[in-house]
Coordinates of C-alpha atoms and ligand atoms in Angstrom, one line a residue:
M7 CA 113.0 27.0 121.6
K8 CA 115.1 24.0 120.6
H9 CA 114.7 21.1 123.1
E10 CA 117.6 18.8 123.8
I11 CA 116.5 15.3 122.7
E12 CA 116.8 12.6 125.4
R13 CA 119.1 10.2 123.5
I14 CA 118.6 6.5 123.7
Y15 CA 121.8 4.4 123.4
L16 CA 121.3 1.1 121.8
D17 CA 124.8 0.4 120.5
N18 CA 126.3 -1.4 123.5
N19 CA 128.1 -4.0 121.4
A20 CA 130.2 -1.1 120.1
T21 CA 131.0 0.3 123.5
T22 CA 129.3 0.8 126.9
I23 CA 129.1 3.6 129.4
V24 CA 131.7 3.4 132.2
D25 CA 129.9 2.4 135.4
P26 CA 130.1 5.4 137.8
R27 CA 131.5 3.1 140.5
V28 CA 134.3 2.0 138.1
R29 CA 135.2 5.5 137.3
E30 CA 135.3 6.4 141.0
A31 CA 137.6 3.4 141.8
M32 CA 140.0 4.5 139.0
E33 CA 140.2 8.1 140.0
P34 CA 142.9 8.0 142.8
F35 CA 145.3 6.2 140.4
F36 CA 145.4 9.1 138.1
T37 CA 146.3 11.8 140.6
R38 CA 147.4 10.4 143.9
H39 CA 148.7 6.9 143.4
Y40 CA 150.3 7.5 140.0
G41 CA 153.6 5.6 140.5
N42 CA 155.0 3.1 137.9
P43 CA 154.4 -0.3 139.4
N44 CA 157.9 -1.3 138.4
S45 CA 159.5 1.4 140.4
L46 CA 161.1 0.3 143.7
H47 CA 160.1 3.4 145.7
G48 CA 156.8 3.9 147.6
F49 CA 155.0 5.5 144.7
G50 CA 155.6 2.3 142.7
T51 CA 154.9 -0.3 145.4
E52 CA 151.8 1.4 146.9
V53 CA 149.8 0.5 143.7
H54 CA 150.5 -3.2 144.0
P55 CA 147.6 -4.1 146.3
A56 CA 145.1 -2.5 144.0
M57 CA 146.6 -4.2 141.0
R58 CA 146.6 -7.5 142.8
L59 CA 142.9 -7.1 143.7
A60 CA 142.1 -6.2 140.1
M61 CA 143.9 -9.2 138.8
D62 CA 142.2 -11.5 141.4
R63 CA 138.8 -10.1 140.2
I64 CA 139.7 -10.8 136.6
Y65 CA 141.0 -14.3 137.4
S66 CA 137.8 -15.2 139.3
G67 CA 135.6 -13.5 136.7
I68 CA 136.6 -16.1 134.1
H69 CA 137.5 -18.9 136.6
A70 CA 141.2 -19.0 135.7
G71 CA 143.6 -20.9 137.8
D72 CA 146.7 -19.4 139.6
Q73 CA 149.0 -21.2 137.2
D74 CA 147.3 -19.7 134.1
D75 CA 148.5 -16.3 132.8
I76 CA 146.2 -13.4 132.1
I77 CA 148.1 -10.6 130.5
V78 CA 146.8 -7.1 130.3
T79 CA 146.5 -5.7 126.8
S80 CA 145.5 -2.4 125.3
C81 CA 142.3 -3.8 123.7
A82 CA 140.9 -7.0 122.2
C83 CA 142.4 -6.2 118.8
E84 CA 145.8 -6.5 120.5
G85 CA 144.9 -9.7 122.3
N86 CA 143.6 -11.3 119.0
N87 CA 146.6 -10.1 117.1
H88 CA 148.9 -11.5 119.8
V89 CA 147.3 -15.0 119.6
L90 CA 147.2 -15.3 115.8
K91 CA 150.7 -13.8 115.2
G92 CA 152.2 -15.6 118.2
V93 CA 150.9 -19.0 116.9
Y94 CA 152.1 -18.1 113.4
F95 CA 155.6 -17.5 114.7
D96 CA 155.6 -20.5 117.0
L97 CA 154.0 -23.2 114.8
V98 CA 153.2 -22.0 111.3
R99 CA 156.0 -19.9 109.8
D100 CA 158.6 -22.7 109.6
D101 CA 156.2 -25.5 108.8
P102 CA 154.5 -25.2 105.4
R103 CA 152.0 -28.0 106.3
K104 CA 150.5 -26.0 109.1
E105 CA 147.3 -23.9 108.9
I106 CA 145.0 -21.7 110.9
L107 CA 141.3 -22.5 111.1
T108 CA 138.9 -19.7 111.7
T109 CA 135.4 -18.6 110.6
Q110 CA 133.9 -16.3 108.0
V111 CA 132.1 -14.2 110.7
E112 CA 134.9 -13.2 113.1
H113 CA 135.5 -9.6 114.0
P114 CA 137.8 -7.8 111.5
C115 CA 140.7 -7.9 114.0
V116 CA 140.7 -11.7 113.5
R117 CA 139.8 -11.8 109.8
N118 CA 142.2 -9.0 108.8
T119 CA 145.0 -10.4 110.9
C120 CA 144.5 -13.8 109.2
A121 CA 144.6 -12.1 105.8
F122 CA 147.9 -10.4 106.8
L123 CA 149.3 -13.8 107.8
E124 CA 148.1 -15.2 104.5
S125 CA 150.1 -12.5 102.8
L126 CA 153.2 -13.8 104.6
G127 CA 152.5 -17.3 103.2
A128 CA 150.4 -18.8 106.0
A129 CA 147.4 -21.1 105.0
V130 CA 144.2 -20.0 106.6
T131 CA 140.8 -21.7 106.2
Y132 CA 137.6 -19.7 107.0
M133 CA 134.9 -22.1 108.0
P134 CA 131.3 -21.3 106.9
V135 CA 128.5 -21.0 109.5
N136 CA 125.6 -23.4 109.4
A137 CA 121.9 -22.5 108.9
D138 CA 121.7 -21.2 112.4
G139 CA 124.6 -18.8 111.8
I140 CA 127.1 -20.7 114.0
I141 CA 129.9 -23.1 113.7
D142 CA 128.9 -26.5 115.2
A143 CA 131.2 -29.3 116.3
D144 CA 130.5 -31.3 113.1
T145 CA 131.7 -28.4 110.9
L146 CA 134.8 -28.2 113.0
R147 CA 135.4 -31.9 112.8
R148 CA 135.1 -31.8 109.0
H149 CA 137.8 -29.1 108.9
I150 CA 140.3 -30.0 111.6
H151 CA 143.4 -32.1 110.9
P152 CA 145.4 -33.1 113.9
D153 CA 148.7 -33.0 112.0
R154 CA 148.0 -29.8 110.0
T155 CA 145.8 -27.5 112.1
A156 CA 148.0 -25.3 114.4
L157 CA 145.2 -23.2 115.8
V158 CA 141.4 -22.9 115.8
S159 CA 140.0 -19.4 116.4
V160 CA 136.2 -19.1 116.9
M161 CA 134.5 -16.3 118.7
W162 CA 132.3 -17.0 121.8
A163 CA 129.5 -14.7 120.7
N164 CA 129.1 -12.7 117.4
N165 CA 129.2 -9.0 117.8
E166 CA 126.6 -8.4 115.0
T167 CA 124.1 -11.1 115.5
G168 CA 124.7 -11.9 119.2
L169 CA 124.7 -15.6 118.2
I170 CA 126.5 -17.7 120.8
F171 CA 128.9 -20.4 119.5
P172 CA 129.1 -23.8 121.2
V173 CA 132.6 -23.1 122.4
R174 CA 132.7 -25.9 124.9
E175 CA 132.1 -28.5 122.3
L176 CA 134.5 -26.8 119.9
A177 CA 137.2 -26.6 122.5
E178 CA 136.7 -30.3 123.2
V179 CA 137.1 -31.2 119.6
C180 CA 140.4 -29.2 119.6
R181 CA 141.6 -31.0 122.7
E182 CA 140.8 -34.4 121.2
N183 CA 142.8 -33.5 118.2
G184 CA 145.7 -31.9 120.1
V185 CA 145.0 -28.5 118.5
L186 CA 145.2 -25.1 120.2
F187 CA 141.9 -23.3 120.6
H188 CA 141.4 -19.5 120.9
T189 CA 138.1 -17.7 121.5
D190 CA 137.4 -14.0 121.2
A191 CA 135.0 -13.6 124.2
V192 CA 134.6 -9.8 123.8
Q193 CA 130.8 -10.1 123.3
A194 CA 130.3 -12.9 125.9
I195 CA 131.7 -11.4 129.1
G196 CA 128.9 -9.9 131.2
K197 CA 126.3 -11.4 128.9
V198 CA 126.7 -15.1 129.4
P199 CA 128.8 -17.1 131.9
V200 CA 132.3 -17.4 130.7
S201 CA 134.5 -20.0 132.5
V202 CA 137.9 -21.3 131.4
A203 CA 137.4 -24.0 134.0
D204 CA 134.4 -25.4 132.1
V205 CA 135.6 -24.7 128.6
P206 CA 139.1 -26.0 127.8
V207 CA 140.3 -23.0 125.7
D208 CA 144.0 -22.3 125.4
F209 CA 143.6 -18.6 124.7
L210 CA 140.7 -16.2 125.4
T211 CA 140.5 -12.5 124.8
F212 CA 138.3 -9.7 126.2
S213 CA 138.0 -6.0 126.3
A214 CA 136.9 -3.8 129.3
H215 CA 134.9 -1.2 127.4
K216 CA 132.3 -3.8 126.4
F217 CA 131.4 -4.5 130.0
H218 CA 131.2 -1.0 131.5
G219 CA 134.9 -0.6 132.0
P220 CA 137.2 1.9 130.3
K221 CA 138.3 1.9 126.7
G222 CA 141.9 1.0 125.9
I223 CA 142.4 -2.0 128.1
G224 CA 141.7 -5.7 127.7
G225 CA 143.0 -9.1 128.6
L226 CA 144.4 -12.2 127.1
F227 CA 144.1 -15.5 129.0
I228 CA 146.8 -18.0 128.3
R229 CA 146.3 -21.5 129.7
K230 CA 149.1 -22.8 132.0
G231 CA 152.1 -24.0 130.0
R232 CA 151.1 -22.6 126.6
K233 CA 153.9 -21.0 124.7
L234 CA 153.1 -17.8 122.9
T235 CA 155.6 -15.5 121.2
P236 CA 155.1 -11.9 122.5
L237 CA 153.6 -9.3 120.2
I238 CA 155.2 -6.4 122.1
H239 CA 158.8 -6.8 123.1
G240 CA 160.5 -4.6 125.6
G241 CA 160.7 -4.7 129.4
E242 CA 159.9 -7.7 131.6
Q243 CA 156.3 -6.7 132.5
M244 CA 153.7 -9.4 132.5
G245 CA 156.5 -12.0 133.0
G246 CA 158.0 -11.1 129.7
R247 CA 154.8 -11.9 127.8
R248 CA 153.8 -8.3 127.1
A249 CA 156.1 -5.3 127.5
G250 CA 154.9 -1.8 128.4
T251 CA 154.0 0.0 131.6
I252 CA 150.7 -1.3 132.9
N253 CA 147.9 1.2 132.8
V254 CA 147.1 1.0 136.5
P255 CA 143.9 3.1 136.7
Y256 CA 142.4 1.2 133.8
L257 CA 143.4 -2.1 135.2
V258 CA 141.7 -1.2 138.5
G259 CA 138.7 -0.2 136.5
M260 CA 138.7 -3.4 134.4
G261 CA 138.9 -5.5 137.6
L262 CA 135.9 -3.9 139.2
A263 CA 134.0 -3.9 135.9
M264 CA 134.6 -7.6 135.5
E265 CA 133.4 -8.4 139.0
M266 CA 130.3 -6.3 138.5
A267 CA 129.6 -7.8 135.0
V268 CA 129.7 -11.3 136.5
D269 CA 127.5 -10.3 139.5
Q270 CA 125.0 -8.8 137.1
L271 CA 124.6 -11.9 134.9
P272 CA 121.2 -12.8 136.4
Y273 CA 120.0 -9.3 135.7
E274 CA 121.2 -9.6 132.1
E275 CA 119.5 -12.9 131.8
N276 CA 116.2 -11.8 133.3
V277 CA 115.7 -8.1 132.8
V278 CA 117.9 -7.1 129.8
R279 CA 116.6 -10.2 127.9
R280 CA 113.0 -9.2 128.6
L281 CA 113.6 -5.6 127.4
R282 CA 115.4 -7.0 124.3
D283 CA 112.5 -9.4 123.6
R284 CA 110.1 -6.5 123.9
L285 CA 112.0 -4.4 121.4
E286 CA 112.3 -7.4 119.1
D287 CA 108.6 -8.1 119.2
A288 CA 107.9 -4.4 118.4
I289 CA 110.3 -4.6 115.4
L290 CA 108.8 -7.8 114.1
A291 CA 105.3 -6.2 114.3
I292 CA 106.5 -3.8 111.6
P293 CA 105.7 -5.3 108.2
D294 CA 108.6 -6.8 106.2
T295 CA 111.1 -7.0 108.9
L296 CA 113.2 -9.9 110.1
V297 CA 115.6 -10.6 112.9
V298 CA 118.7 -12.7 112.3
G299 CA 119.3 -15.8 114.4
R300 CA 117.0 -17.7 116.8
R301 CA 116.4 -15.8 120.1
E302 CA 117.5 -18.7 122.3
L303 CA 120.8 -18.9 120.6
R304 CA 121.7 -15.3 121.1
T305 CA 123.2 -13.1 123.9
P306 CA 120.4 -11.5 125.9
N307 CA 121.1 -8.0 124.6
T308 CA 121.4 -8.1 120.8
I309 CA 119.1 -7.8 117.8
L310 CA 120.2 -7.7 114.2
A311 CA 117.2 -6.6 112.3
S312 CA 116.5 -6.0 108.7
F313 CA 113.8 -3.6 107.3
R314 CA 113.1 -4.5 103.7
G315 CA 113.5 -1.6 101.3
I316 CA 115.5 0.6 103.7
E317 CA 119.3 1.1 103.5
G318 CA 120.8 0.4 106.9
E319 CA 122.9 3.6 106.7
A320 CA 119.8 5.7 105.9
M321 CA 118.0 4.3 108.9
I322 CA 120.9 4.9 111.2
W323 CA 121.0 8.6 110.3
D324 CA 117.2 8.9 110.6
L325 CA 117.1 7.2 114.0
N326 CA 120.1 9.3 115.1
A327 CA 118.2 12.4 114.3
G328 CA 115.3 11.2 116.4
G329 CA 117.7 10.3 119.3
V330 CA 118.2 6.6 118.9
A331 CA 121.8 5.3 118.5
A332 CA 122.1 2.0 116.7
S333 CA 124.6 0.7 114.2
T334 CA 124.7 -1.1 110.8
G335 CA 126.8 -3.8 112.4
S336 CA 130.4 -3.5 113.6
A337 CA 131.5 0.1 113.9
C338 CA 134.9 -1.1 112.9
A339 CA 133.5 -1.9 109.5
S340 CA 131.0 0.9 109.1
E341 CA 133.2 2.9 106.7
S342 CA 132.8 0.1 104.2
L343 CA 130.0 0.1 101.6
E344 CA 130.4 -3.7 101.1
P345 CA 127.5 -5.7 102.3
N346 CA 127.9 -6.9 105.9
P347 CA 130.2 -10.0 105.7
T348 CA 128.3 -11.7 108.5
F349 CA 125.0 -11.5 106.5
V350 CA 126.8 -12.8 103.4
A351 CA 128.3 -15.7 105.3
M352 CA 124.9 -16.5 106.6
G353 CA 123.5 -16.7 103.1
I354 CA 121.3 -13.7 103.5
S355 CA 120.4 -12.1 100.2
N356 CA 122.4 -9.1 99.0
E357 CA 119.3 -6.8 99.3
L358 CA 118.7 -7.8 102.9
A359 CA 122.5 -7.6 103.6
H360 CA 122.3 -3.9 102.9
T361 CA 119.5 -3.4 105.3
G362 CA 120.9 -4.7 108.6
I363 CA 120.6 -2.7 111.8
R364 CA 121.9 -3.8 115.1
F365 CA 120.3 -2.7 118.4
S366 CA 122.3 -3.7 121.5
L367 CA 121.1 -3.1 125.1
S368 CA 123.0 -3.0 128.4
R369 CA 122.1 -3.1 132.1
F370 CA 121.7 0.7 131.9
T371 CA 118.9 0.5 129.3
T372 CA 115.5 1.3 130.8
A373 CA 112.0 0.0 130.0
E374 CA 111.0 3.5 129.2
E375 CA 113.8 3.9 126.7
I376 CA 112.7 0.7 125.0
E377 CA 109.1 1.8 124.7
R378 CA 110.2 5.1 123.2
A379 CA 112.7 3.4 120.8
A380 CA 110.0 1.0 119.6
V381 CA 107.8 4.0 118.6
L382 CA 110.7 5.9 117.0
I383 CA 111.9 2.8 115.0
R384 CA 108.4 2.2 113.6
R385 CA 108.0 5.8 112.5
S386 CA 111.4 5.8 111.0
A387 CA 110.7 2.7 109.0
E388 CA 107.4 4.1 107.7
R389 CA 109.0 7.4 106.8
L390 CA 111.9 5.9 104.9
R391 CA 109.7 3.4 103.1
A392 CA 107.4 6.1 101.9
I393 CA 110.4 7.6 100.0
S394 CA 112.1 4.3 99.1
S395 CA 112.1 3.5 95.4
S396 CA 112.7 -0.2 96.1
Y397 CA 109.9 -0.8 98.6
E398 CA 106.7 -2.0 97.0
G399 CA 104.5 -2.2 100.0
K400 CA 104.5 1.6 100.4
K401 CA 102.2 3.1 103.0
P402 CA 101.6 6.7 103.8
V403 CA 103.8 8.1 106.6
T404 CA 102.0 8.9 109.8
T405 CA 101.4 12.6 109.8
G406 CA 100.3 15.1 112.3
K407 CA 101.4 15.5 115.9
G408 CA 102.0 11.9 116.5
A409 CA 104.7 11.9 113.8
N410 CA 106.9 14.5 115.5
R411 CA 110.2 13.0 116.5
N412 CA 110.5 12.2 120.1
G413 CA 107.4 14.2 120.9
Q414 CA 109.1 17.5 120.1
E415 CA 107.3 20.3 118.4
Ligands
7TS517 N1 136.2 -8.7 119.0 C1 134.9 -8.5 118.9 C2 134.0 -9.7 118.9 C3 134.3 -7.3 119.0 O1 133.0 -7.1 119.0 C4 135.2 -6.1 119.0 C5 134.7 -4.7 119.0 C6 136.6 -6.4 119.1 C7 137.1 -7.7 119.0 C8 137.6 -5.3 119.2 O2 137.6 -4.8 120.5 P1 138.6 -3.6 120.9 O3 138.8 -3.8 122.4 O4 139.9 -3.8 120.2 O5 137.9 -2.3 120.6 N2 133.5 -4.7 118.2 C9 132.8 -3.6 117.8 C10 131.5 -3.6 117.3 O6 130.9 -4.6 117.1 N3 131.2 -2.4 116.9 O7 132.2 -1.6 117.3 C11 133.2 -2.3 117.8

């Protein structure tokens, strides 16, 4: 008889399970309170209190002030496109001296939007990361020009390595130079404290599905008084900043998910971090492995590991067959056979760049899953190295009962 394998989900940087409480809170807004919030009748107006509560939760989640704007977007790709293209229209298009400053390790939705703006004639500089894999204030100081730089866009935490960037210092450098600062905080919300009261960002983007909310909704914080040409023109929703009927059920879900993500930060810091460290120790106990980035500089849930002699893709397939879901890096780039650009930017050799595997945990990951994953990862590494032509330190694969995947016969 074929047994169903208990799958272990370690790809939470790609997306997360919707918290059952979030799903429950959304439910009435699909079937009972389904009005368009812009309608004047009761169906429209009765959803307003729930929307206000959701927005309040989002504002307090990131410590935004009432005069700031947070606009609801369809995802973080939209928010990031909005900031980059908006600033291009506002400051760059008609002034050939102006440029945009970003990094070599942004998510493709920043890098590819910048490449598109370059095709329209904009100047973009992609700052290299330092030996720790981050952009420090000195690097930014070397690249920023108060009269030339229109916008600096640096992520809060990297999706592949989990490395946390010193955004407060970076934002302060931008303030001193009178330059706008945007941060993609997609991988930071729910993992580390994110406060726009502490960090003087002008624009900040996030996405609900990375913190146990639904897919297809996100947010863009715009500091009080900042101009930003809309990306989507149409009706007057969101004060004219973003047209389109607001997705009420998803907004309700995002609000609750944000509140829960912030409440759960101590759990993330204590429990998830411990589980991550346990898995990381187990990976590092396998010969010829490495993990990118110092632990203390990373979000508590992420490991980007490399297993010498094993193609990342091959290991993903093998692990998947054994019930462990991981990724070779950003799912958005996984179709590409090019080496992982984050690895390349970090100066990691081409051979190692092909062997990266990302394991990312969440508050739903259990200690039992981590123990099981540790065993399955070791077996997979041994199995794949035994058939690898490029791995010299070959050892026999474990055979016999113990080698059966997931304990199945
Ligand atoms: N920015 C960062 C830093 C991300 O990690 C992602 C998704 C996005 C933006 C896009 O978010 P969305 O709301 O538009 O989906 N990152 C990944 C990943 O690392 N693997 O799969 C998706």
